PDB file of C-alpha atoms and ligand atoms in Angstrom:
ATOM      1  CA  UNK S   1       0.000   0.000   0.000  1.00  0.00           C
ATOM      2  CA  UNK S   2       1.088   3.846  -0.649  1.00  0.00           C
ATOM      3  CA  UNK S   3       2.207   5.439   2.021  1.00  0.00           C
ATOM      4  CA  UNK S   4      -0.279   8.343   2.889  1.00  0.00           C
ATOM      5  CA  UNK S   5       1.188  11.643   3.846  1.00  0.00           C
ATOM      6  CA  UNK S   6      -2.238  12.115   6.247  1.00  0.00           C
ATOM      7  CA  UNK S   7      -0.512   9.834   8.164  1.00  0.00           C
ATOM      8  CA  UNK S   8       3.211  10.723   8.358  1.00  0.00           C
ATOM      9  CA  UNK S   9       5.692  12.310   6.703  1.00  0.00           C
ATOM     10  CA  UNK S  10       7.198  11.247   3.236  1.00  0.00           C
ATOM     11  CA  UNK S  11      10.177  10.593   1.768  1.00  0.00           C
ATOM     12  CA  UNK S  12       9.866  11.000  -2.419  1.00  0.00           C
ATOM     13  CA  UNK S  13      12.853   9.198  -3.594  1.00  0.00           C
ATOM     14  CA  UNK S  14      13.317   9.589  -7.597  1.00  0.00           C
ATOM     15  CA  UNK S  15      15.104   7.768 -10.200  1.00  0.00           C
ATOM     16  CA  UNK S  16      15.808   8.169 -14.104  1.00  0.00           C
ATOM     17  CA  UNK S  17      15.166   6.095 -16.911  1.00  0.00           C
ATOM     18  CA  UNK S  18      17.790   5.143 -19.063  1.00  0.00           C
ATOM     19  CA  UNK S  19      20.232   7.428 -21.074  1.00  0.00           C
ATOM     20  CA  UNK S  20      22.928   7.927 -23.004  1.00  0.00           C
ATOM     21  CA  UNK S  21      22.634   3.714 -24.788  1.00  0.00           C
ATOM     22  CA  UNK S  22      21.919   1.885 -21.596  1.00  0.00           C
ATOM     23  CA  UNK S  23      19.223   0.015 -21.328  1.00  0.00           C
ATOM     24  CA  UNK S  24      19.064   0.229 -17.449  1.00  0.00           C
ATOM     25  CA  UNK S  25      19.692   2.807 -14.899  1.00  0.00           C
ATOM     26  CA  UNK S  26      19.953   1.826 -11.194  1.00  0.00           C
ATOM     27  CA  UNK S  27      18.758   4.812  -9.738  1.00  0.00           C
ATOM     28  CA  UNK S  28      15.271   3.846 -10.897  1.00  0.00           C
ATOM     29  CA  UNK S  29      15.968   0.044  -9.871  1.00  0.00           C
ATOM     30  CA  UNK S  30      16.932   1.329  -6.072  1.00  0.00           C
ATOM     31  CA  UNK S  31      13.811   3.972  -5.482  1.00  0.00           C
ATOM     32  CA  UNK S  32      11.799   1.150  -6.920  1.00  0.00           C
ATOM     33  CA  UNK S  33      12.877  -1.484  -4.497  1.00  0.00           C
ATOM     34  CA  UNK S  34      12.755   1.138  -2.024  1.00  0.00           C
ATOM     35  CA  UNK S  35       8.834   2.104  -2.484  1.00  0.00           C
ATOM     36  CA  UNK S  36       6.380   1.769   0.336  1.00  0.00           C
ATOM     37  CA  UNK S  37       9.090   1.055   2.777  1.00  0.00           C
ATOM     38  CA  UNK S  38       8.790   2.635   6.297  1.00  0.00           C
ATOM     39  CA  UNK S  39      12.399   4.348   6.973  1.00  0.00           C
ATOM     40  CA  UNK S  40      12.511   6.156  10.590  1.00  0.00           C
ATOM     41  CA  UNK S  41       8.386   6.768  10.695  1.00  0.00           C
ATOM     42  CA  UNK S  42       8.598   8.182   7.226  1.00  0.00           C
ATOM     43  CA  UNK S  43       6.759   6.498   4.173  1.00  0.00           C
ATOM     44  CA  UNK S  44       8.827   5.720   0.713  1.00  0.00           C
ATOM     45  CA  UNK S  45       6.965   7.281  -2.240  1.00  0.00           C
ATOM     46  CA  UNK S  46       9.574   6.213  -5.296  1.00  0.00           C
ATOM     47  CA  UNK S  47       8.927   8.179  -8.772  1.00  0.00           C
ATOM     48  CA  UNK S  48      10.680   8.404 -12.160  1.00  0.00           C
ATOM     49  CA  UNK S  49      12.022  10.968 -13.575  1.00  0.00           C
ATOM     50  CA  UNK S  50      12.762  11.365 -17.280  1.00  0.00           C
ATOM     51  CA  UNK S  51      16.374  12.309 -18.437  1.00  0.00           C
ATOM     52  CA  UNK S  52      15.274  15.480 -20.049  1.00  0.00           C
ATOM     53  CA  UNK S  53      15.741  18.849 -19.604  1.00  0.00           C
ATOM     54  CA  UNK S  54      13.079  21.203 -18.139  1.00  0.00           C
ATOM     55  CA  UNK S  55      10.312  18.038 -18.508  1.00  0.00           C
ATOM     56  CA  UNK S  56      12.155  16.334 -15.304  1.00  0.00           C
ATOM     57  CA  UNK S  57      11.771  19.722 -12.932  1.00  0.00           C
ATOM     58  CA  UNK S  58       8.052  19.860 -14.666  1.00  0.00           C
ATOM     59  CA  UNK S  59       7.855  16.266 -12.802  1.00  0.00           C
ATOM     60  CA  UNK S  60       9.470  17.060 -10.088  1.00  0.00           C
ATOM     61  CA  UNK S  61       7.323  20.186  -9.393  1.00  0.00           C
ATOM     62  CA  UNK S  62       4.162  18.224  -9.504  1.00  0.00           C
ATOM     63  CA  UNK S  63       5.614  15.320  -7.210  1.00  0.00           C
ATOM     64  CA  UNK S  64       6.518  17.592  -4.374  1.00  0.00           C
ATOM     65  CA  UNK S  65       2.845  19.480  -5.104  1.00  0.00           C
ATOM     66  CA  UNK S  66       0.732  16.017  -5.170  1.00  0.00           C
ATOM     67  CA  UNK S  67       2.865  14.067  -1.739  1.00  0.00           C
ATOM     68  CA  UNK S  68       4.644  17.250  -0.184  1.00  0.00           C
ATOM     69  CA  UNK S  69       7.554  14.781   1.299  1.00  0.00           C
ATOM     70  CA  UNK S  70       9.428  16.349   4.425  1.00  0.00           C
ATOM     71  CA  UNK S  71      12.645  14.944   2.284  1.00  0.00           C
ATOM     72  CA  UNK S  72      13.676  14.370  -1.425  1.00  0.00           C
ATOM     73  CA  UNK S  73      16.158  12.585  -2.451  1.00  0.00           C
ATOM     74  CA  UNK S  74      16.989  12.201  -6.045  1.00  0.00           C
ATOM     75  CA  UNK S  75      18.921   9.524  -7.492  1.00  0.00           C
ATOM     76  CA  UNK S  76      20.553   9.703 -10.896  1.00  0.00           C
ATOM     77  CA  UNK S  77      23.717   6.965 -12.313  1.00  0.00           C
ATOM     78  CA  UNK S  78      26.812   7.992 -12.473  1.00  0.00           C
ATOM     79  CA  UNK S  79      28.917   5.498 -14.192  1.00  0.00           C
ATOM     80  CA  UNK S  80      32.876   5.216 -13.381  1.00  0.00           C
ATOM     81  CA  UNK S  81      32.102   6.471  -9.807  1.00  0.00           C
ATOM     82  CA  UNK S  82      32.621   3.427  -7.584  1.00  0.00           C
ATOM     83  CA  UNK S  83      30.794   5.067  -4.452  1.00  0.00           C
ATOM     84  CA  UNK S  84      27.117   5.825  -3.488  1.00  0.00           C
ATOM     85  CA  UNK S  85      28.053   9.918  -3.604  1.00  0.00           C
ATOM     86  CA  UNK S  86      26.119  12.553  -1.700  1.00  0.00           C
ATOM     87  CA  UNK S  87      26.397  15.942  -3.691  1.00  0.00           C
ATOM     88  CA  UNK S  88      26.769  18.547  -1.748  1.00  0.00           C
ATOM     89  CA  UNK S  89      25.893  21.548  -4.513  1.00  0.00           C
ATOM     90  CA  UNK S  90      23.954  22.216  -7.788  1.00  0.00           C
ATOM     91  CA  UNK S  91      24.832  25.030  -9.980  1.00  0.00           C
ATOM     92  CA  UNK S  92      22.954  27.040 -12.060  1.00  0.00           C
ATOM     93  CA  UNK S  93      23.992  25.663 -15.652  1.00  0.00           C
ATOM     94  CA  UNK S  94      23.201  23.392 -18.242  1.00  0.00           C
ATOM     95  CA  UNK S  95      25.964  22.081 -20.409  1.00  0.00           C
ATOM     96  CA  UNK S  96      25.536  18.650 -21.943  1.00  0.00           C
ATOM     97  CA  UNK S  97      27.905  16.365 -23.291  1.00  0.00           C
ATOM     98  CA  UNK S  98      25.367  13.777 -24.671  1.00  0.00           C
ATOM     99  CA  UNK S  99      21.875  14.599 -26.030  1.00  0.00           C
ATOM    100  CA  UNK S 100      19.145  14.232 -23.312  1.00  0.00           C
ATOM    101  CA  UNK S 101      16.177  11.306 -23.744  1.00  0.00           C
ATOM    102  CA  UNK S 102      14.689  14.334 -26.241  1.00  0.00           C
ATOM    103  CA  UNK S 103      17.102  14.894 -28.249  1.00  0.00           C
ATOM    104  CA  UNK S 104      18.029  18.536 -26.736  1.00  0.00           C
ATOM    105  CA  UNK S 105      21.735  19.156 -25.510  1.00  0.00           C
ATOM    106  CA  UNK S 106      21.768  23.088 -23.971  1.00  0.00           C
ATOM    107  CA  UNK S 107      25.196  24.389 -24.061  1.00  0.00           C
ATOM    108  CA  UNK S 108      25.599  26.432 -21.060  1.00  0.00           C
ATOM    109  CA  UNK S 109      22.429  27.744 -20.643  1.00  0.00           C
ATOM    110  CA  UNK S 110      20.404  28.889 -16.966  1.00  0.00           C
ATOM    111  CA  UNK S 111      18.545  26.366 -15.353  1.00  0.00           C
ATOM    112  CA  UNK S 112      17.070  29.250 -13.646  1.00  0.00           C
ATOM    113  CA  UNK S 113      17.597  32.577 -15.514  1.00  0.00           C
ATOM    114  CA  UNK S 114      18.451  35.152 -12.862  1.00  0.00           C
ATOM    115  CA  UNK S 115      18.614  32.160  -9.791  1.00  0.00           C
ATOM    116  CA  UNK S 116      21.498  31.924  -7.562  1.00  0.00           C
ATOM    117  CA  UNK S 117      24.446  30.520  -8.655  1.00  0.00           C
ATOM    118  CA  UNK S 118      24.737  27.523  -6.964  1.00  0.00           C
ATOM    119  CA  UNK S 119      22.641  26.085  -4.022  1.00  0.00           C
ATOM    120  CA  UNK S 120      23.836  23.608  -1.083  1.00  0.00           C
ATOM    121  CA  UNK S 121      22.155  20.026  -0.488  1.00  0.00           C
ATOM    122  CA  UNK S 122      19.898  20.948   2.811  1.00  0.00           C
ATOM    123  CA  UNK S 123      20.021  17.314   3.526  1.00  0.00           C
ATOM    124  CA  UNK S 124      22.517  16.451   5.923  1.00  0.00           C
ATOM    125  CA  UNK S 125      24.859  14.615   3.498  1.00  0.00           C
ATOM    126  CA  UNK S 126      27.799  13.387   5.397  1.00  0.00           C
ATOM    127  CA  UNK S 127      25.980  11.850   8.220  1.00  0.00           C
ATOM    128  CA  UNK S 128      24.090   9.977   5.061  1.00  0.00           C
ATOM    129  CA  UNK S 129      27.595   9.255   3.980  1.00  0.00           C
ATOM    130  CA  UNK S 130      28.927   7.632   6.992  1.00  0.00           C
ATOM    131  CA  UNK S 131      25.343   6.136   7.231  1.00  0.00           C
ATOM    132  CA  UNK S 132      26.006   4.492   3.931  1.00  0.00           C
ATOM    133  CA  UNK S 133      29.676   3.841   5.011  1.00  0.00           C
ATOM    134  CA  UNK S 134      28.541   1.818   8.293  1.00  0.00           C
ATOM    135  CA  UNK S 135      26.093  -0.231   6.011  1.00  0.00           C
ATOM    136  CA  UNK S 136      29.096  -2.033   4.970  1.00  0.00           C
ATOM    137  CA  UNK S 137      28.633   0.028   1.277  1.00  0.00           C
ATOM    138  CA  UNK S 138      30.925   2.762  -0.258  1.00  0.00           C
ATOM    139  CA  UNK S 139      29.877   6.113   0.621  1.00  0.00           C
ATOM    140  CA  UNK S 140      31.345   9.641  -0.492  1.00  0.00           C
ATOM    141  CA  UNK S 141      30.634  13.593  -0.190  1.00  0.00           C
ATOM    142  CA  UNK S 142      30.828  14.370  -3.959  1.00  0.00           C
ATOM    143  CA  UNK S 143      31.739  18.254  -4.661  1.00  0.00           C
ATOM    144  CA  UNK S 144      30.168  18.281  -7.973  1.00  0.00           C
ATOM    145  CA  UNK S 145      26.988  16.914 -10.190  1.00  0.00           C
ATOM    146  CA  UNK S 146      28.134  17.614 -12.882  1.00  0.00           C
ATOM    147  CA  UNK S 147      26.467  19.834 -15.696  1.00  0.00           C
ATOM    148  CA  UNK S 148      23.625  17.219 -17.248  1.00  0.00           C
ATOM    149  CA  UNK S 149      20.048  16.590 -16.217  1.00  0.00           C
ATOM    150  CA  UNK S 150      21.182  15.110 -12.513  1.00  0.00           C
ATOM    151  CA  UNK S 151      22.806  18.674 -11.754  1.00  0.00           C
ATOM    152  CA  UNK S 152      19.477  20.245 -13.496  1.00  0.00           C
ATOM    153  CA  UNK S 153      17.660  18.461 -10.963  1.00  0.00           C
ATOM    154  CA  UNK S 154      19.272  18.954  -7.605  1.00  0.00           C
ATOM    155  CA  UNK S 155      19.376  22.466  -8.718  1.00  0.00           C
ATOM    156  CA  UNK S 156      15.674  22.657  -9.783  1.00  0.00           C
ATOM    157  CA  UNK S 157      14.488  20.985  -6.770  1.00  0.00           C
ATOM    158  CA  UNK S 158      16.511  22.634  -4.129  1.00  0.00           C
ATOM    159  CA  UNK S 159      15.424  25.892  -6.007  1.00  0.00           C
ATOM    160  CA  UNK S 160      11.592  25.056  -5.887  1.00  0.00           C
ATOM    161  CA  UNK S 161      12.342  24.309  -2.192  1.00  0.00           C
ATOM    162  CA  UNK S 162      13.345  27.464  -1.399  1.00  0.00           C
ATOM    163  CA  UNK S 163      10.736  29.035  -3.068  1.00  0.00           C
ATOM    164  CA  UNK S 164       8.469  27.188  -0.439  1.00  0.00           C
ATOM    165  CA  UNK S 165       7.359  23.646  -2.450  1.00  0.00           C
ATOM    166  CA  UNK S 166       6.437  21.135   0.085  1.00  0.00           C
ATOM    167  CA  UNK S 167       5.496  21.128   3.224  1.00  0.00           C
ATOM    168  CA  UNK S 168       7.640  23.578   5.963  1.00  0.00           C
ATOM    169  CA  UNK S 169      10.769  22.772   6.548  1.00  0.00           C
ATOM    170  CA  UNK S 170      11.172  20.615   3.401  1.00  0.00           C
ATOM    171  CA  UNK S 171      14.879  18.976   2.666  1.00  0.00           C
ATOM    172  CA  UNK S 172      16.385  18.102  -0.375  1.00  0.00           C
ATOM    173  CA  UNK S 173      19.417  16.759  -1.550  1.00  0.00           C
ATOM    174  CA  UNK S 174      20.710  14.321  -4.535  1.00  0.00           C
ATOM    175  CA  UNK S 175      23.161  11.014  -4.524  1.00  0.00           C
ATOM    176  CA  UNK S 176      24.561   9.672  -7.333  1.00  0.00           C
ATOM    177  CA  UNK S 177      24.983   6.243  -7.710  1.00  0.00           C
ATOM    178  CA  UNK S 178      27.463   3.894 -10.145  1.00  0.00           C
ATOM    179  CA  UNK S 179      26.717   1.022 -12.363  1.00  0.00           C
ATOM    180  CA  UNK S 180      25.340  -1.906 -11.454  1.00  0.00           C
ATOM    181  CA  UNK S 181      28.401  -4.445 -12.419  1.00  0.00           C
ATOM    182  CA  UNK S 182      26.767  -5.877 -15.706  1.00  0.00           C
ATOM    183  CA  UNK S 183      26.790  -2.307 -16.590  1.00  0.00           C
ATOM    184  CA  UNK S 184      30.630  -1.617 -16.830  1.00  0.00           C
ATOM    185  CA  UNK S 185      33.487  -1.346 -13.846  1.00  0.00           C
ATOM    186  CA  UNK S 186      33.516  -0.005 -10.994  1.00  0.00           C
ATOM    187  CA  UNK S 187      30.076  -1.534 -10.493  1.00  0.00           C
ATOM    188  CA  UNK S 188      28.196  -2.252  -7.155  1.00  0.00           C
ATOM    189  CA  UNK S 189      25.364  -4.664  -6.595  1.00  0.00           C
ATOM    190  CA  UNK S 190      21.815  -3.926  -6.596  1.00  0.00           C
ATOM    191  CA  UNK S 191      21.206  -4.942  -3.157  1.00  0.00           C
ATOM    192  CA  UNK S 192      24.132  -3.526  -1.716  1.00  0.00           C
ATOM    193  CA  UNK S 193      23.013   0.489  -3.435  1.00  0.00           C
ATOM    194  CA  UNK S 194      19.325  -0.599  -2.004  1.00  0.00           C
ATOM    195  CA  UNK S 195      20.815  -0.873   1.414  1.00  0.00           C
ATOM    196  CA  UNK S 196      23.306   2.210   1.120  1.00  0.00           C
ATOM    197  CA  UNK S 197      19.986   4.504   0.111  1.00  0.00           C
ATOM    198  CA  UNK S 198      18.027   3.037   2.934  1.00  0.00           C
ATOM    199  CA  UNK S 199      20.542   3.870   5.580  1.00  0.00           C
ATOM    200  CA  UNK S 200      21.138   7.308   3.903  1.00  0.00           C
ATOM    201  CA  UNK S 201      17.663   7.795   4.389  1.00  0.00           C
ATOM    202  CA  UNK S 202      17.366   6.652   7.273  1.00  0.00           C
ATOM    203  CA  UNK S 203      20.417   9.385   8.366  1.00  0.00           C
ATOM    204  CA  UNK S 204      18.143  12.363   6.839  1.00  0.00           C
ATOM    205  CA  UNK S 205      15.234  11.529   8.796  1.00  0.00           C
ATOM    206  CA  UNK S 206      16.932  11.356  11.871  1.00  0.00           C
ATOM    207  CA  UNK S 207      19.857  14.415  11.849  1.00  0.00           C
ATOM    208  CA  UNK S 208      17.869  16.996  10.562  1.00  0.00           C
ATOM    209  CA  UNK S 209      20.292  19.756  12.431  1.00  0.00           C
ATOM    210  CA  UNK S 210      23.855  18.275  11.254  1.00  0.00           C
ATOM    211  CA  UNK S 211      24.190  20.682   8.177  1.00  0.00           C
ATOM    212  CA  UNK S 212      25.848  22.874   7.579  1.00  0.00           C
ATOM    213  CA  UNK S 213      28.003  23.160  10.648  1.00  0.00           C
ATOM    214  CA  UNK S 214      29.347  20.947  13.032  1.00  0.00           C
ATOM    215  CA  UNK S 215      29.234  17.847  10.497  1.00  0.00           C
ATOM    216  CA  UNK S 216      32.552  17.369  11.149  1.00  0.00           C
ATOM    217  CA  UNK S 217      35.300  15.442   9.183  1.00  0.00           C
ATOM    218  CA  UNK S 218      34.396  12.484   6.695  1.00  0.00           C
ATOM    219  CA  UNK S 219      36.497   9.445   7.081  1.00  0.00           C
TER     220      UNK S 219
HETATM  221  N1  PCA L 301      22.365  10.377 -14.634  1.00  0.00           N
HETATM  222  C1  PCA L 301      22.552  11.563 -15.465  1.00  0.00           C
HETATM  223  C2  PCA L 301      21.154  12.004 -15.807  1.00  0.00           C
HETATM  224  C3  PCA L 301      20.275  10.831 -15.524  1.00  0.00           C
HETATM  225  C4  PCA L 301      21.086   9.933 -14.702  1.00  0.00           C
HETATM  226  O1  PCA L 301      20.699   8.890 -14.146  1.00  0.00           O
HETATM  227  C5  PCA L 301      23.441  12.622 -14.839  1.00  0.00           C
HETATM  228  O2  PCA L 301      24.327  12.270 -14.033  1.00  0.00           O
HETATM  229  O3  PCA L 301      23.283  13.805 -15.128  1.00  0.00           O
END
């Protein structure tokens, strides 16, 4: 059964379809397995997001308007990382090396004209890190998302967030994830990036105070 937001808060956890000539992406695979779980009193809502420009925040906008989740987190592959990576900023530009699932590739263009340059994850991202870490599973702080539709989205979301989507006092942040190992090297298993995003998860719901000071040093 759905979790119902009359009776709780929710987690929305996202995921994109394939891109770029695979046929998979795990991000999906991970909020899917994830959906209708109960993490720390909150209820899983998983969604998909496509890998296009402007239609993703489109998605994104009406997702945090139809379950208004207390925390987002968007997951999006990254292939050649080998760790589950918390990013801890998205900046305001698009510039695409590959075409997106529409064909469109914007060459440094706004994702917001006239927003801020950059905004911070307002997740607490490196007590999700150690979180994944003490799951046994790779976990990082990652400085950058990059300039494709991943970075679009953490931008977009924590920018509709700040504009006062969702309910009051509504996080967001964004992990990237590798390849699952049938995808290319350095791949992790399914399971094991299920696990990781559950105890990251779990580490959001319960530190909501831990960013941005006093996080301390990431080992
Ligand atoms: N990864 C891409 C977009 C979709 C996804 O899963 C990125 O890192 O921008």
């Amino acid at each position: 059964m759905l979790p119902d937001p009359l009776h709780g808060p929710v987690i929305l956890l996202t995921g994109f379809d394939p891109f770029g000539g695979d046929t998979e992406n795990p991000s999906w695979l991970i909020a899917q397995a994830l959906h209708g779980q109960n993490v720390a009193g909150h209820g899983v809502v998983a969604a998909q997001l496509p890998t296009v420009f402007g239609a993703s925040l489109v998605h994104l906008q009406a997702l945090l308007a139809r379950h208004q989740p207390a925390i987002t987190l968007c997951l999006g592959q990254a292939g050649g990382r080998g760790a589950l990576s918390l990013e801890r900023v998205g900046i305001n530009i698009n510039d695409a090396r590959i075409a997106d699932n529409q064909g469109h590739q914007p060459i440094d263009t706004p994702v917001v004209p006239d927003g801020p340059a950059a905004y911070f994850a307002t997740l607490p991202i490196k007590a999700m890190a150690r979180a994944v870490q003490q799951a046994g599973v790779p976990g990082e702080v990652s400085q950058t998302a990059g300039t494709f539709v991943c970075n679009h989205v953490m931008y977009g979301l924590l920018h509709l967030l700040a504009g006062g989507a969702g309910p009051a006092g509504a996080r967001g942040g964004f992990m990237h994830v590798p390849w699952l190992p049938r995808q290319g090297t350095p791949g992790l298993p399914l399971r094991d990036m299920v696990r990781g995003v559950h105890a990251a998860l779990w580490a959001a719901a319960l530190n909501p105070h831990d960013w941005p000071l006093g996080a301390g040093a990431l080992h």
